[in-house]
Coordinates of C-alpha atoms and ligand atoms in Angstrom, one line a residue:
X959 CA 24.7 -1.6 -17.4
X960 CA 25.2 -3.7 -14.2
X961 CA 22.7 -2.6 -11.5
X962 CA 22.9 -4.2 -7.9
X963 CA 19.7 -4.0 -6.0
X964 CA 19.9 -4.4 -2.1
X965 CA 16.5 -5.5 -0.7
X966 CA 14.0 -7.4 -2.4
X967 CA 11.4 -6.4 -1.0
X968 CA 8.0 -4.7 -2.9
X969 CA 9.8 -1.8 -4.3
X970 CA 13.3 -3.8 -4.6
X971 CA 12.2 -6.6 -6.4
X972 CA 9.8 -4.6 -8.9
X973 CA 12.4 -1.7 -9.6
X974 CA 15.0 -5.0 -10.1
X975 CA 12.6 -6.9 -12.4
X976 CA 11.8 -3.5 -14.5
X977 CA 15.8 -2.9 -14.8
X978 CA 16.5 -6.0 -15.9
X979 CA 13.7 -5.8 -18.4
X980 CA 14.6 -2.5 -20.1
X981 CA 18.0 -4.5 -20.9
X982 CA 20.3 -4.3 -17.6
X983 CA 22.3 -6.7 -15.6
X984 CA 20.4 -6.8 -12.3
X985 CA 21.6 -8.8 -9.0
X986 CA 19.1 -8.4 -6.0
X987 CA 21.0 -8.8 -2.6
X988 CA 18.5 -9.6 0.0
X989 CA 19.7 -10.6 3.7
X990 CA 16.7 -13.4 4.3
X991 CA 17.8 -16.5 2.6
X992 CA 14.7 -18.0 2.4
X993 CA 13.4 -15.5 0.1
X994 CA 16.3 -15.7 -1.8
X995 CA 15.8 -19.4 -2.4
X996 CA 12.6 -18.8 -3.0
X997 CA 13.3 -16.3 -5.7
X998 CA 15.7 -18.4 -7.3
X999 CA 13.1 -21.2 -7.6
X1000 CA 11.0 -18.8 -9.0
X1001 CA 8.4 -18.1 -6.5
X1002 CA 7.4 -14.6 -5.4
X1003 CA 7.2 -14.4 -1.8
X1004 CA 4.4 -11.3 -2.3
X1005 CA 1.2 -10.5 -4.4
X1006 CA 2.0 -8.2 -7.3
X1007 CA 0.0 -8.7 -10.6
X1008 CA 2.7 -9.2 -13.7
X1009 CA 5.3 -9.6 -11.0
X1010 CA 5.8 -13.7 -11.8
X1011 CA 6.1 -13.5 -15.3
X1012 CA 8.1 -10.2 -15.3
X1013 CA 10.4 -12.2 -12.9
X1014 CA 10.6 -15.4 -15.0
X1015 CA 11.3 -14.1 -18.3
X1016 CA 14.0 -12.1 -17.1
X1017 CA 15.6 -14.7 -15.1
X1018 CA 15.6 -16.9 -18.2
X1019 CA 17.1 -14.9 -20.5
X1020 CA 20.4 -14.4 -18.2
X1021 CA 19.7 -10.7 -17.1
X1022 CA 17.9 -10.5 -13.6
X1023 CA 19.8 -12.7 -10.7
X1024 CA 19.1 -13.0 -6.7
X1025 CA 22.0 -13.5 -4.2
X1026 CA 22.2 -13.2 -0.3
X1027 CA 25.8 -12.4 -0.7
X1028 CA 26.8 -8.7 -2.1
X1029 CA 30.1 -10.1 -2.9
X1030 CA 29.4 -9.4 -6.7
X1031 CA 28.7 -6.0 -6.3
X1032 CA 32.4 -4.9 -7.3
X1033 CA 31.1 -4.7 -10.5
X1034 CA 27.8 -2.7 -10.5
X1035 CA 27.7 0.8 -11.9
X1036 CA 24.8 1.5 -9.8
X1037 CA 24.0 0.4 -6.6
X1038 CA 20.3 0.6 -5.5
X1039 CA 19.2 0.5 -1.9
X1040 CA 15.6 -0.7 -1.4
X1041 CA 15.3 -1.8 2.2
X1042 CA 12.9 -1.3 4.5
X1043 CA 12.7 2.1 6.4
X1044 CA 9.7 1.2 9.3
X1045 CA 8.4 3.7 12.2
X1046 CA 11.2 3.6 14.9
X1047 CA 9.4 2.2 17.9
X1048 CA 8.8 5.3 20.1
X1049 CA 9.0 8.4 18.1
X1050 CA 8.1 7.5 14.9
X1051 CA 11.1 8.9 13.3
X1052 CA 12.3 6.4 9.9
X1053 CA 14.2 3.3 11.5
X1054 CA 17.5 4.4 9.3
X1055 CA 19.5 1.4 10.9
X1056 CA 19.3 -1.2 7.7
X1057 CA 19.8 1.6 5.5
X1058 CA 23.5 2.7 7.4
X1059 CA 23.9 -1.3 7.7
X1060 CA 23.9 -1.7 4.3
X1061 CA 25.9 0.8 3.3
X1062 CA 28.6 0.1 5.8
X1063 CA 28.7 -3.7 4.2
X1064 CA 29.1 -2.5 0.5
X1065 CA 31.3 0.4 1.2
X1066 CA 34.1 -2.4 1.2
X1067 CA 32.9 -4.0 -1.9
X1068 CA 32.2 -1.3 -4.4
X1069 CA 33.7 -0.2 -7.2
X1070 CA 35.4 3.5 -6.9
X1071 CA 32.9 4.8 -9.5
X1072 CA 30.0 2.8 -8.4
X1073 CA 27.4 5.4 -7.7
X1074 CA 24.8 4.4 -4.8
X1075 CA 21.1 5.4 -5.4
X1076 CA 18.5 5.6 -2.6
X1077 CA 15.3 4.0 -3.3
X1078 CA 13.9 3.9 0.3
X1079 CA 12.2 7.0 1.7
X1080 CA 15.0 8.9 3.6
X1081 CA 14.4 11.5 5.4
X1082 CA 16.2 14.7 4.0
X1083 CA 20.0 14.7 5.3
X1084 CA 20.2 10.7 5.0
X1085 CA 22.2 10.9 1.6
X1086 CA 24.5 13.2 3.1
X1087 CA 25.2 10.6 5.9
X1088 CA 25.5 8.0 3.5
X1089 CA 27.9 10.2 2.1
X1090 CA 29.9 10.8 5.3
X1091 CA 29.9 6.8 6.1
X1092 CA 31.4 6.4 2.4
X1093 CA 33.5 8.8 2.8
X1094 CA 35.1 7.5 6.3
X1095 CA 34.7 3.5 5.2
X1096 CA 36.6 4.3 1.0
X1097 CA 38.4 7.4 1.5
X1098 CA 39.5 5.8 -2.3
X1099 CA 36.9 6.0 -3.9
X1100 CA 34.6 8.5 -6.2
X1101 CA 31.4 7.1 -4.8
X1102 CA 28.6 9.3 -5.5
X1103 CA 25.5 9.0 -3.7
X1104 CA 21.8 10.2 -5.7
X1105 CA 18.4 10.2 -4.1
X1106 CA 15.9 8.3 -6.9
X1107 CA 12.8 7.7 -4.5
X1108 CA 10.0 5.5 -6.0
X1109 CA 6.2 6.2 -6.5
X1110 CA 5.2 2.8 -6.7
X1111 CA 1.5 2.1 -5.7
X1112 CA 1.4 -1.6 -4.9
X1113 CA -1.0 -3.6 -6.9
X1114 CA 0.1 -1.3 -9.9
X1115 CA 3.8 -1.1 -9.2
X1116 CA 4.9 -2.6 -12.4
X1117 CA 2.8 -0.6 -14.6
X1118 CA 3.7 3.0 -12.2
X1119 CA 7.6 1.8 -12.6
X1120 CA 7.1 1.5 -16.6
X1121 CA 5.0 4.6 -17.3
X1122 CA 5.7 6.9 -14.5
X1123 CA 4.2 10.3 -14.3
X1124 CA 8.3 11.5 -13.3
X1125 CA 11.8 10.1 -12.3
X1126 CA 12.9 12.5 -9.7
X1127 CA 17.0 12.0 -9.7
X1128 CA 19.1 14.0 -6.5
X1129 CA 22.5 14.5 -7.4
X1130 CA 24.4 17.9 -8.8
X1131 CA 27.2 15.5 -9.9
X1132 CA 27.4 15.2 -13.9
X1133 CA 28.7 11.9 -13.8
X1134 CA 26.1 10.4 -11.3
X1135 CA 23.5 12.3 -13.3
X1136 CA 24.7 10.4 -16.5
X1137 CA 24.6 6.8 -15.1
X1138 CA 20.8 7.5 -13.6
X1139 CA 20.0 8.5 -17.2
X1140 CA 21.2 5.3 -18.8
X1141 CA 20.0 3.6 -16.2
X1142 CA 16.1 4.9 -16.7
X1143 CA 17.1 5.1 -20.5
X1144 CA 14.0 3.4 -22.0
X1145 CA 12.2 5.6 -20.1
X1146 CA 13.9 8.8 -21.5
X1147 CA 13.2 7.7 -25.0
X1148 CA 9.8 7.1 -24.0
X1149 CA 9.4 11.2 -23.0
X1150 CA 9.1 10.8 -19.0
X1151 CA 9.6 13.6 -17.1
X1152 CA 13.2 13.4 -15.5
X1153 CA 13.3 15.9 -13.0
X1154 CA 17.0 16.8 -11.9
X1155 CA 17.5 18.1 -8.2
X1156 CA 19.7 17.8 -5.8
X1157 CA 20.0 15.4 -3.4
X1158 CA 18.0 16.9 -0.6
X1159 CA 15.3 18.4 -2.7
X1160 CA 14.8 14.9 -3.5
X1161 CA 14.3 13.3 -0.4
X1162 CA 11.8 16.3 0.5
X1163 CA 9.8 15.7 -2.7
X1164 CA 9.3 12.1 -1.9
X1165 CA 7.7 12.9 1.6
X1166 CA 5.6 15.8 0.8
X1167 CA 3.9 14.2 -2.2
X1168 CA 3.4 11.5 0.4
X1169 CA 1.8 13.6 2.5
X1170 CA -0.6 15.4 0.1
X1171 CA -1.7 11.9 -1.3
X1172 CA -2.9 11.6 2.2
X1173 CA -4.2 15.2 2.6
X1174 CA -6.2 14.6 -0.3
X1175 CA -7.7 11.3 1.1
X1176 CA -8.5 12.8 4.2
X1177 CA -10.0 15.8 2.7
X1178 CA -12.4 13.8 1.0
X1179 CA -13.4 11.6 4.4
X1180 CA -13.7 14.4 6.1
X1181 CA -16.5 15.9 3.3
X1182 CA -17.7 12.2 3.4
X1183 CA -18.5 13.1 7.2
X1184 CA -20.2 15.9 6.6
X1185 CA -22.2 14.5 3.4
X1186 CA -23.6 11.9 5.7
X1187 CA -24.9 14.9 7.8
X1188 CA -26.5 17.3 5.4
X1189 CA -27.8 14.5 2.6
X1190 CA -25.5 14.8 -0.6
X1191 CA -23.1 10.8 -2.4
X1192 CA -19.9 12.1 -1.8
X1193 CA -18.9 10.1 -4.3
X1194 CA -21.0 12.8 -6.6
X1195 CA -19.0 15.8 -4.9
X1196 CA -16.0 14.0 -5.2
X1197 CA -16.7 13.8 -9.0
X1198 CA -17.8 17.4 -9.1
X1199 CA -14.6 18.3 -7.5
X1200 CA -12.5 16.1 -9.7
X1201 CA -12.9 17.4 -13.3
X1202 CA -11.6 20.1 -12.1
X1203 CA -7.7 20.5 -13.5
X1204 CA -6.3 21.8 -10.9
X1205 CA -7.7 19.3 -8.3
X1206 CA -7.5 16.0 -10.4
X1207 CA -10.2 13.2 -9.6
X1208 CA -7.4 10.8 -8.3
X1209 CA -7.4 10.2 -4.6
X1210 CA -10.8 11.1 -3.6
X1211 CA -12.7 8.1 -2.8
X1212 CA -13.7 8.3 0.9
X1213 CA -13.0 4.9 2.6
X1214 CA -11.9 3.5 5.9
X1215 CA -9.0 5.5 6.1
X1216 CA -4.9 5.9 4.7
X1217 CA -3.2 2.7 5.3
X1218 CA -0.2 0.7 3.4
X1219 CA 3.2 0.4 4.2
X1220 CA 4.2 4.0 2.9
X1221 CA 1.1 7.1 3.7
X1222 CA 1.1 6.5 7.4
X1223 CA 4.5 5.5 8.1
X1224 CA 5.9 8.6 6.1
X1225 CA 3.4 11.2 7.0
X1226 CA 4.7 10.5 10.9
X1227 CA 8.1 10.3 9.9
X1228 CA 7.7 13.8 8.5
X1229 CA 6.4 15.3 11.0
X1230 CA 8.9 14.0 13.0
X1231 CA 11.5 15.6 11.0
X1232 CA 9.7 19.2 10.9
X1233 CA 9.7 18.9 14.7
X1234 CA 13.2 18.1 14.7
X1235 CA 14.4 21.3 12.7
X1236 CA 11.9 23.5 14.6
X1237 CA 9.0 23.7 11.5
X1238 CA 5.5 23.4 11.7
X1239 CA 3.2 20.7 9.5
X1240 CA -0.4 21.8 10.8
X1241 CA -1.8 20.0 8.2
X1242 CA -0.1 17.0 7.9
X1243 CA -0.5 16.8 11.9
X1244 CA -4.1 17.0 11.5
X1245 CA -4.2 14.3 8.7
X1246 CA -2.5 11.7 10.7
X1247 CA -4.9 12.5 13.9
X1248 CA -8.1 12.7 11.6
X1249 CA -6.6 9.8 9.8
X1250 CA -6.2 8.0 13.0
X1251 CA -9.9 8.8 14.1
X1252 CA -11.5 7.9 11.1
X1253 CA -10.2 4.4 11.8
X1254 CA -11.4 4.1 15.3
X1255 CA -14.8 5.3 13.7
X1256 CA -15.2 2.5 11.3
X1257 CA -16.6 -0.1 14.0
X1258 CA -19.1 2.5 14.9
X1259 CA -20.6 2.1 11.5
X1260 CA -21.2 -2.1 12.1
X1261 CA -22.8 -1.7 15.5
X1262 CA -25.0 1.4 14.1
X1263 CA -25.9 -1.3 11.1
X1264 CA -26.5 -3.8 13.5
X1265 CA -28.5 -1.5 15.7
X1266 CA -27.0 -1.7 19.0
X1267 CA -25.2 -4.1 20.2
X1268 CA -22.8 -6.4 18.5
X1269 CA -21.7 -9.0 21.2
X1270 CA -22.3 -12.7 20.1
X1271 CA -23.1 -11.4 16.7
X1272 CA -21.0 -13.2 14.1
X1273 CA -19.6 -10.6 11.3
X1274 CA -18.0 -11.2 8.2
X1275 CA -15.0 -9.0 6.7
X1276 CA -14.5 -9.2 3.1
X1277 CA -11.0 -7.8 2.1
X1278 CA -8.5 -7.4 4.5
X1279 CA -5.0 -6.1 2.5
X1280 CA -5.2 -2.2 2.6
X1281 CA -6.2 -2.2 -1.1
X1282 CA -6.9 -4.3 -3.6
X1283 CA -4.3 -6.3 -5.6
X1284 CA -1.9 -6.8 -3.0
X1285 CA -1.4 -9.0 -0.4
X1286 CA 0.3 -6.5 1.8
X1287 CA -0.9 -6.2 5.7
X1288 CA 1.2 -3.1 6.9
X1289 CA -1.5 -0.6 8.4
X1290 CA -4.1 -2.1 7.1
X1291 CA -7.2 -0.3 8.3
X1292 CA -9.0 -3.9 8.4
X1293 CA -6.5 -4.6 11.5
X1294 CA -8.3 -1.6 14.4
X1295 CA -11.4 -2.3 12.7
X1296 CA -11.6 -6.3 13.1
X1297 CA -9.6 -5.9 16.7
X1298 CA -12.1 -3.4 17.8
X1299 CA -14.9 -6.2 16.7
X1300 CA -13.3 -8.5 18.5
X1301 CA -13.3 -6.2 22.1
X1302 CA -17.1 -5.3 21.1
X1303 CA -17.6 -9.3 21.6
X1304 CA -18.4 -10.3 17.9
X1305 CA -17.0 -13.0 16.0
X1306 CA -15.4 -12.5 13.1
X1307 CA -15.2 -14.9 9.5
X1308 CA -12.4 -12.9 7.3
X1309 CA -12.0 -13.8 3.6
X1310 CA -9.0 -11.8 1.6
X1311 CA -8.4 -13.0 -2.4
X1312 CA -4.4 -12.7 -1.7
X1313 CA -3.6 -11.6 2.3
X1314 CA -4.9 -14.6 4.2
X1315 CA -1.7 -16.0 5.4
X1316 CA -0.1 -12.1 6.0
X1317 CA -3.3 -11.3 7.9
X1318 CA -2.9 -14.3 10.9
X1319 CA 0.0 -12.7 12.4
X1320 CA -2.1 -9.1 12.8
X1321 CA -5.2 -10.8 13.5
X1322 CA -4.8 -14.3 14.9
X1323 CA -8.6 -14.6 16.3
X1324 CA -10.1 -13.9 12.9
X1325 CA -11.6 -17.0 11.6
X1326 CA -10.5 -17.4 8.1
X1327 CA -12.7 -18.7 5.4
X1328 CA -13.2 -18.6 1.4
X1329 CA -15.9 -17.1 -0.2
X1330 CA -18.2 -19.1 2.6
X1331 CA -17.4 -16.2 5.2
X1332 CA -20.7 -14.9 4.8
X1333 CA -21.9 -17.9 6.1
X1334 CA -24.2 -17.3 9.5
X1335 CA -23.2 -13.8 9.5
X1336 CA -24.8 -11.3 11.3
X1337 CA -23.2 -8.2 8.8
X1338 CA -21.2 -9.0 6.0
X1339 CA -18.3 -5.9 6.0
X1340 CA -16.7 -4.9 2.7
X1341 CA -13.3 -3.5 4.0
X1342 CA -11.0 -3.7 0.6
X1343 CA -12.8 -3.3 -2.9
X1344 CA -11.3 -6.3 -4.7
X1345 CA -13.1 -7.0 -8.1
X1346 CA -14.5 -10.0 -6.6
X1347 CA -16.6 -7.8 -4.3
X1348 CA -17.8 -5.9 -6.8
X1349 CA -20.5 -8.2 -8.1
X1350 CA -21.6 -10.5 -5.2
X1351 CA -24.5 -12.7 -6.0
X1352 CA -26.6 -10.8 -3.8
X1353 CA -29.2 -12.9 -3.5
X1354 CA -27.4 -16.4 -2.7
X1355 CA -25.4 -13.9 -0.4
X1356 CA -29.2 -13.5 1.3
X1357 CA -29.6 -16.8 2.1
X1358 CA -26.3 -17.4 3.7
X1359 CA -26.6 -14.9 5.8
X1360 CA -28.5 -15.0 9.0
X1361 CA -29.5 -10.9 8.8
X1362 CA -29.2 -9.5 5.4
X1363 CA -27.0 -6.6 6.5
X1364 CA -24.1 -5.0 4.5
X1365 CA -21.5 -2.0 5.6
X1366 CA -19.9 -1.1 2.8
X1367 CA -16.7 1.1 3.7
X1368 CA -15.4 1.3 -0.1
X1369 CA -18.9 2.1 -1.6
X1370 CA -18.9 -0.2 -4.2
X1371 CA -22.9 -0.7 -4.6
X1372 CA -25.6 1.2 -5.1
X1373 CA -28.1 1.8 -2.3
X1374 CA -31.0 1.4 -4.6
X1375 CA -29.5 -2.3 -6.0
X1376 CA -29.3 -3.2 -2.5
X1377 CA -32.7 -1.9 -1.4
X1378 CA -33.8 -4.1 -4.4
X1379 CA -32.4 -7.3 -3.0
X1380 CA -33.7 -6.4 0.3
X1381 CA -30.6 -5.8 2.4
X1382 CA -30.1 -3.2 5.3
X1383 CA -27.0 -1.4 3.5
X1384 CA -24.7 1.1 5.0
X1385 CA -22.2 2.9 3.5
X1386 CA -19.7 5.4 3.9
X1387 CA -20.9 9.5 2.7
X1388 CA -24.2 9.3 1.5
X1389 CA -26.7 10.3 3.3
X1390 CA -28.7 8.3 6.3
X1391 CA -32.1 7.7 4.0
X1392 CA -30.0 6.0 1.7
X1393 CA -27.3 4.2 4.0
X1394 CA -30.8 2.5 5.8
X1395 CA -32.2 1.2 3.3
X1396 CA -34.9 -0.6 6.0
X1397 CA -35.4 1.1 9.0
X1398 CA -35.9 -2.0 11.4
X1399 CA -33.4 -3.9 12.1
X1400 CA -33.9 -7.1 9.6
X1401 CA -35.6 -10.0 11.2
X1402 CA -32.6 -13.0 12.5
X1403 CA -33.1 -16.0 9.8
X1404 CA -32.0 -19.6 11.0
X1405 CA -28.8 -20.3 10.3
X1406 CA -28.9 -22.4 7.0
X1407 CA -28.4 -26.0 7.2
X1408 CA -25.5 -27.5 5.6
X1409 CA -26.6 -28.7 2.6
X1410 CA -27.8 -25.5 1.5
X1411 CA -24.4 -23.8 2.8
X1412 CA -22.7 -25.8 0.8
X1413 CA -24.8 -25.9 -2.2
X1414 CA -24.8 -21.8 -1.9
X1415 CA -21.0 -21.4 -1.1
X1416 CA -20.2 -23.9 -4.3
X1417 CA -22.4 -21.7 -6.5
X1418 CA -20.8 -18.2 -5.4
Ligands
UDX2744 C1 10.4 0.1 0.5 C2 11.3 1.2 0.9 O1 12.5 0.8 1.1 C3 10.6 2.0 2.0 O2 11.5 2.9 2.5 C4 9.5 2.6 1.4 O3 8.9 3.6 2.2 C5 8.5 1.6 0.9 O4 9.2 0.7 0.1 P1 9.5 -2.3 0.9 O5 10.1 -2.7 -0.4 O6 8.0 -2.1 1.0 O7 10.1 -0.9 1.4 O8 10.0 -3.2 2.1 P2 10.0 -4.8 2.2 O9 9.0 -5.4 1.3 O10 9.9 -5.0 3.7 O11 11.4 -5.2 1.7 C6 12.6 -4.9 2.2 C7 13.6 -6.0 1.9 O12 14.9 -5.6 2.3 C8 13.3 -7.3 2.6 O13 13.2 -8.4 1.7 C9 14.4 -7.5 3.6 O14 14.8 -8.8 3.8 C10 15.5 -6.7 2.9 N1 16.6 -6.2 3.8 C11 16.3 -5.5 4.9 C12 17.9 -6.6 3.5 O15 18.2 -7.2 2.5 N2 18.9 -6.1 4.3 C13 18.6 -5.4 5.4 O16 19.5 -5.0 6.2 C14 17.3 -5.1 5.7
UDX2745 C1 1.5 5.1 -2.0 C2 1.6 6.2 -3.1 O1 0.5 6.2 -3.9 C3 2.8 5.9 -4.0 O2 3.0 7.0 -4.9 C4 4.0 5.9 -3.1 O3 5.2 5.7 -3.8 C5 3.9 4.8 -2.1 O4 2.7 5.0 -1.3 P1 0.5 2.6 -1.9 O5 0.9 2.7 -0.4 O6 0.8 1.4 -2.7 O7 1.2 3.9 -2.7 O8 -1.1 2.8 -2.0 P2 -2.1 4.0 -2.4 O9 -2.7 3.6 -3.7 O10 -1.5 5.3 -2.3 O11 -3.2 3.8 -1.2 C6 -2.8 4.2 0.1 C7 -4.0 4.1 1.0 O12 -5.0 5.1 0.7 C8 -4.8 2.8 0.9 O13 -5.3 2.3 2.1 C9 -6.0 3.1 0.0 O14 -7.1 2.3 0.2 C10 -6.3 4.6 0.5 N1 -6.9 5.4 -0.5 C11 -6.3 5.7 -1.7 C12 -8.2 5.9 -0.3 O15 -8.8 5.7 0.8 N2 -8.8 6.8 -1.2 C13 -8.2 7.1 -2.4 O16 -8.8 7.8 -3.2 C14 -6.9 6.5 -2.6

């Protein structure tokens, strides 16, 4: 099959690499030439593990090409549309405009059979507008137009896009329905669920399982909140809750709060749409407010660590991307908490494995640094649980420091390993006993001289 990808972006360029890999002819149209270029010299302009590889095989064995132009989309038998949908500035509704751009530059240059699949998250009704502006721009053609949203988490994209847990396809037309199936074929052989809907059911599916992923997370904080409070891990409740079928242990790690470039931004644009048609979200209203809250809360935690007050105090962020194995910024909970760091009068040393150069433009005051940002810290911060967190040469971490305090908002140690090595270590949902594990706030060392910073920082 030829498959024509517009925007290659994180989901285009994945959902373009994968096609091309189960055997198709894949062209990704992207309007910023530079990334084009860049493609074509085979460099990935964002952090996604497999992504390089995936890309370079497939470009070397003649099926996956990049072009700025969508001139040779006359001969695609499906045309995918993965552009960005961002928060309208304003009201929050999904900035649509790139999507109806798109379409009103391919309308002229499709084939009258070509069927045009939505990848971006749409709000319900968008397919039918598509429709309408295909109608109007090809009153030729047989254009039909599916709904095929993606569950991609980033960091695992490549891995969700090959074994997903179901392809949801929105079309009632036979034909359209036929082409999605080839077009997912591998998949099909493979036994994944291929749920057939129509078109609006599908755009509707895409949001609300958005918006229970990020119910579920903010359950869990919210229990985390009250766990800190009455003396239970959460993590343990969490655990107790998961085995349960019916719940599912996924999503319940309590943490900083939702961010990425999909819960937040389609949770509002939901509720913006139930406003709009006159229904009532309760719940997904009051998980982007808690959400939102639990956010502002996270500086709260550093001063409490640091007993008081945090001006002149030096702090170091570890992790900065809203997850691990990404390099993506978008709503990145690191981004109120180091900016509310920064109005509290601290200084702040940030250290990312992949996001340093996406982070500047959020956070331009951050001082960026390798694994050395602990250096003459006040509180180290873990804000992302990378791997590389997870086993910090605690001791070395000791002596770079100038107070051995951590806040981990991830909850990758354990309070008793980090009583052990003598740091002041607070977490997020276990109770206060634990999250202090010394009471007084730990004596200032000098800073280390240089010679020992740099023999330490060489030996982390
Ligand atoms: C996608 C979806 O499209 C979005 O709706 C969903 O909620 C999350 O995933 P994403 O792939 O993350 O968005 O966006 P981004 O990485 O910004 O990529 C979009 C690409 O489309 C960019 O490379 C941009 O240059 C390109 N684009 C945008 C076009 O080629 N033409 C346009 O008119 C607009
Ligand atoms: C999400 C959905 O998971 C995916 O199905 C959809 O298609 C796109 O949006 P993504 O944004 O890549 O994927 O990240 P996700 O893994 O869902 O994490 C979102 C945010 O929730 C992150 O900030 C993450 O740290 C946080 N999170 C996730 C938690 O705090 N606790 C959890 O248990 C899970």
């Amino acid at each position: 099959m030829r498959v024509t990808m517009i925007g290659a972006g994180y989901v285009g360029l994945v959902s373009g690499a994968c096609f091309a890999d189960f055997g198709h002819h894949v062209t990704c149209v992207d309007k910023d030439a530079g990334r084009i270029a860049a493609l074509r010299r085979g460099e990935i302009p964002i952090f996604e593990p497999g992504l390089v590889d995936l890309v370079a095989t497939n470009i070397q064995q003649g099926r996956l090409e990049f072009s700025v132009e969508a001139s040779g989309i006359g001969d695609a038998d499906a045309v995918f549309i993965a552009v960005d949908t961002p928060s309208r500035r304003g009201d929050g509704h999904a900035d649509l405009s790139y999507i109806y751009g798109a379409v009103r530059e391919i309308a002229p240059l499709l084939s009258p059979t070509a069927i045009v699949i939505t990848k971006s998250t749409v709000p319900v009704g968008t397919g039918d507008e598509i429709e309408r502006i295909l109608r109007e721009e090809r009153p030729d053609a047989e254009t039909q137009v599916v709904s095929n949203p993606e569950f991609l988490r980033e960091g695992a994209a490549i891995y969700d896009f090959k074994h997903p847990d179901r392809i949801v396809i929105g079309s009632d037309d036979e034909r359209a329905r036929a082409v999605l199936a080839e077009v997912y074929r591998p998949l099909y052989l493979n036994a994944a669920p291929i749920l057939y809907v129509n078109r609006r059911t599908a755009e509707v599916i895409k949001y609300a399982a958005n918006a229970f992923l990020a119910t579920k997370i903010t359950f869990i904080n919210e229990i985390d909140d009250l766990c800190e409070c009455v003396g239970p891990d959460v993590q343990d409740v969490a655990r107790g809750m998961g085995f349960d079928n019916c719940i599912g242990a996924k999503f319940l790690h309590a943490g900083p709060g939702f961010g990425g470039s999909c819960l937040p931004k389609d949770t509002t644009a939901l509720l913006k749409t139930a406003h709009d048609h006159g229904a009532q979200l309760r719940i997904v209203e009051t998980v982007a407010a808690v959400n939102e809250q639990r956010k502002r809360a996270m500086p709260r935690k550093v001063v409490a660590a640091l007993v008081g007050s945090i001006r002149g105090k030096t702090v170091a962020v570890l992790g900065l991307s809203f997850k691990p194995n990404t390099d993506d910024m978008r709503d990145s909970p690191s981004i109120p908490l180091i900016t509310a760091l920064h109005d509290l009068g601290a200084t702040v040393r940030g250290y990312d494995p992949a996001a340093m150069e996406q982070a500047k433009p959020y956070l331009p005051d951050v001082i960026y640094c390798g694994y050395e940002a602990a250096e003459g810290a006040d509180a180290v911060v873990i804000a992302t649980e990378w791997e590389q967190f997870r086993a910090l040469d605690l001791d070395r971490l000791r002596c770079l420091m100038v107070r051995p305090v951590i806040v981990d908002l991830r909850n990758i140690y354990r309070a008793d390993e980090m009583k052990r090595a003598n740091f002041r270590y607070l977490t997020v949902g276990r109770p206060a006993a634990e999250r202090y594990a010394e009471t007084a706030m730990p004596r200032r060392r000098k800073t280390p001289n240089a010679k020992t910073i740099a023999a330490l920082a060489e030996a982390l």
